[in-house]
Amino acid sequence: MAAVVAMGTTLAACSSSKSEERKYAVPKSLCGIAVESEQLSLFLPPGEKISTQKTSPSGGTTRCTITVDGKVAVIASRIWWGKGNGVGVIDVAGVHAKVEPGQVTDDEKYFYSGTGAVGKTEGCADSAHPGQDLFTVIQVFASDRDDESGMKRLIFNYNKAVEQSDECPHDEGASQ
């Protein structure tokens, strides 16, 4: 009986030490796009220091890189991608690490796996990107952070937040 109690105490200590190892506050946004900290925390490792960096590498792409203790943990991107030839979330997922293999929602608006996801926004149009749709992408590079249902919730909420932000222009002059 004492061995069972000791084992239970050890397991409880391990469980509580996991959260104690995270000595930073989980962000409430991905470079200005609101997210639920609880949803994002599923994909962030323990550590001392967290930082975010927003970059615009090319062609209307906006990338938010989250690092923990100097190592890339999560990348969230917003990417303008051509509408032609039935381009959808599967096409966008195919060129991003950590996203495939995964599941596609019935409406084909989301593609998700345990370590990545793609969402297709609605109503976003920009004359600087004619004939293109705005997609959201989340990639998890932190080890041992695989949660398919958590990723589905995170991409859904991140995509909705992008649609409601200034990142989703409603340009009347752009083709939709």
mmCIF file of N, CA, C and O in Angstrom, residues 80 83 123-132 169-176:
data_model
loop_
_atom_site.group_PDB
_atom_site.id
_atom_site.type_symbol
_atom_site.label_atom_id
_atom_site.label_comp_id
_atom_site.label_asym_id
_atom_site.label_seq_id
_atom_site.Cartn_x
_atom_site.Cartn_y
_atom_site.Cartn_z
ATOM 1 N N TRP A 80 -1.583 35.137 -48.638
ATOM 2 C CA TRP A 80 -2.463 35.322 -49.804
ATOM 3 C C TRP A 80 -2.074 34.272 -50.829
ATOM 4 O O TRP A 80 -0.894 34.098 -51.148
ATOM 5 N N LYS A 83 -6.672 31.925 -56.120
ATOM 6 C CA LYS A 83 -7.975 31.248 -56.092
ATOM 7 C C LYS A 83 -8.109 30.231 -57.220
ATOM 8 O O LYS A 83 -8.886 29.306 -57.127
ATOM 9 N N GLY A 123 -14.468 36.468 -46.953
ATOM 10 C CA GLY A 123 -14.733 37.897 -46.992
ATOM 11 C C GLY A 123 -13.509 38.784 -47.045
ATOM 12 O O GLY A 123 -13.635 40.006 -47.038
ATOM 13 N N CYS A 124 -12.324 38.206 -47.093
ATOM 14 C CA CYS A 124 -11.094 39.006 -47.174
ATOM 15 C C CYS A 124 -10.738 39.221 -48.640
ATOM 16 O O CYS A 124 -10.645 38.256 -49.400
ATOM 17 N N ALA A 125 -10.554 40.469 -49.030
ATOM 18 C CA ALA A 125 -10.188 40.794 -50.408
ATOM 19 C C ALA A 125 -9.300 42.022 -50.372
ATOM 20 O O ALA A 125 -9.517 42.943 -49.583
ATOM 21 N N ASP A 126 -8.282 42.031 -51.215
ATOM 22 C CA ASP A 126 -7.331 43.133 -51.213
ATOM 23 C C ASP A 126 -6.882 43.383 -52.653
ATOM 24 O O ASP A 126 -6.443 42.453 -53.338
ATOM 25 N N SER A 127 -6.988 44.628 -53.092
ATOM 26 C CA SER A 127 -6.593 44.962 -54.464
ATOM 27 C C SER A 127 -5.106 44.717 -54.699
ATOM 28 O O SER A 127 -4.671 44.534 -55.833
ATOM 29 N N ALA A 128 -4.309 44.670 -53.638
ATOM 30 C CA ALA A 128 -2.886 44.347 -53.779
ATOM 31 C C ALA A 128 -2.678 42.854 -54.062
ATOM 32 O O ALA A 128 -1.591 42.446 -54.470
ATOM 33 N N HIS A 129 -3.724 42.060 -53.839
ATOM 34 C CA HIS A 129 -3.651 40.612 -54.072
ATOM 35 C C HIS A 129 -4.897 40.161 -54.833
ATOM 36 O O HIS A 129 -5.677 39.340 -54.350
ATOM 37 N N PRO A 130 -5.075 40.687 -56.064
ATOM 38 C CA PRO A 130 -6.290 40.351 -56.816
ATOM 39 C C PRO A 130 -6.360 38.856 -57.132
ATOM 40 O O PRO A 130 -5.347 38.218 -57.414
ATOM 41 N N GLY A 131 -7.567 38.326 -57.038
ATOM 42 C CA GLY A 131 -7.756 36.914 -57.367
ATOM 43 C C GLY A 131 -7.135 35.958 -56.374
ATOM 44 O O GLY A 131 -6.877 34.807 -56.706
ATOM 45 N N GLN A 132 -6.861 36.426 -55.148
ATOM 46 C CA GLN A 132 -6.257 35.553 -54.147
ATOM 47 C C GLN A 132 -7.130 35.503 -52.896
ATOM 48 O O GLN A 132 -7.832 36.462 -52.585
ATOM 49 N N PRO A 169 -8.797 42.793 -45.126
ATOM 50 C CA PRO A 169 -9.461 43.943 -45.730
ATOM 51 C C PRO A 169 -10.690 43.516 -46.516
ATOM 52 O O PRO A 169 -10.746 42.412 -47.053
ATOM 53 N N HIS A 170 -11.644 44.386 -46.547
ATOM 54 C CA HIS A 170 -12.863 44.148 -47.324
ATOM 55 C C HIS A 170 -12.861 45.175 -48.440
ATOM 56 O O HIS A 170 -13.632 46.120 -48.444
ATOM 57 N N ASP A 171 -11.929 44.972 -49.386
ATOM 58 C CA ASP A 171 -11.702 45.904 -50.481
ATOM 59 C C ASP A 171 -12.778 45.703 -51.544
ATOM 60 O O ASP A 171 -12.839 44.669 -52.191
ATOM 61 N N GLU A 172 -13.621 46.709 -51.692
ATOM 62 C CA GLU A 172 -14.726 46.620 -52.650
ATOM 63 C C GLU A 172 -14.223 46.497 -54.083
ATOM 64 O O GLU A 172 -14.900 45.937 -54.928
ATOM 65 N N GLY A 173 -13.028 46.992 -54.371
ATOM 66 C CA GLY A 173 -12.504 46.964 -55.730
ATOM 67 C C GLY A 173 -11.857 45.648 -56.112
ATOM 68 O O GLY A 173 -11.567 45.402 -57.268
ATOM 69 N N ALA A 174 -11.613 44.792 -55.139
ATOM 70 C CA ALA A 174 -10.951 43.523 -55.441
ATOM 71 C C ALA A 174 -11.975 42.472 -55.844
ATOM 72 O O ALA A 174 -13.103 42.493 -55.403
ATOM 73 N N SER A 175 -11.569 41.563 -56.700
ATOM 74 C CA SER A 175 -12.480 40.498 -57.126
ATOM 75 C C SER A 175 -12.588 39.480 -56.003
ATOM 76 O O SER A 175 -11.618 39.167 -55.341
ATOM 77 N N GLN A 176 -13.786 38.971 -55.818
ATOM 78 C CA GLN A 176 -13.973 37.967 -54.767
ATOM 79 C C GLN A 176 -14.406 36.701 -55.311
ATOM 80 O O GLN A 176 -14.715 35.991 -55.854
#
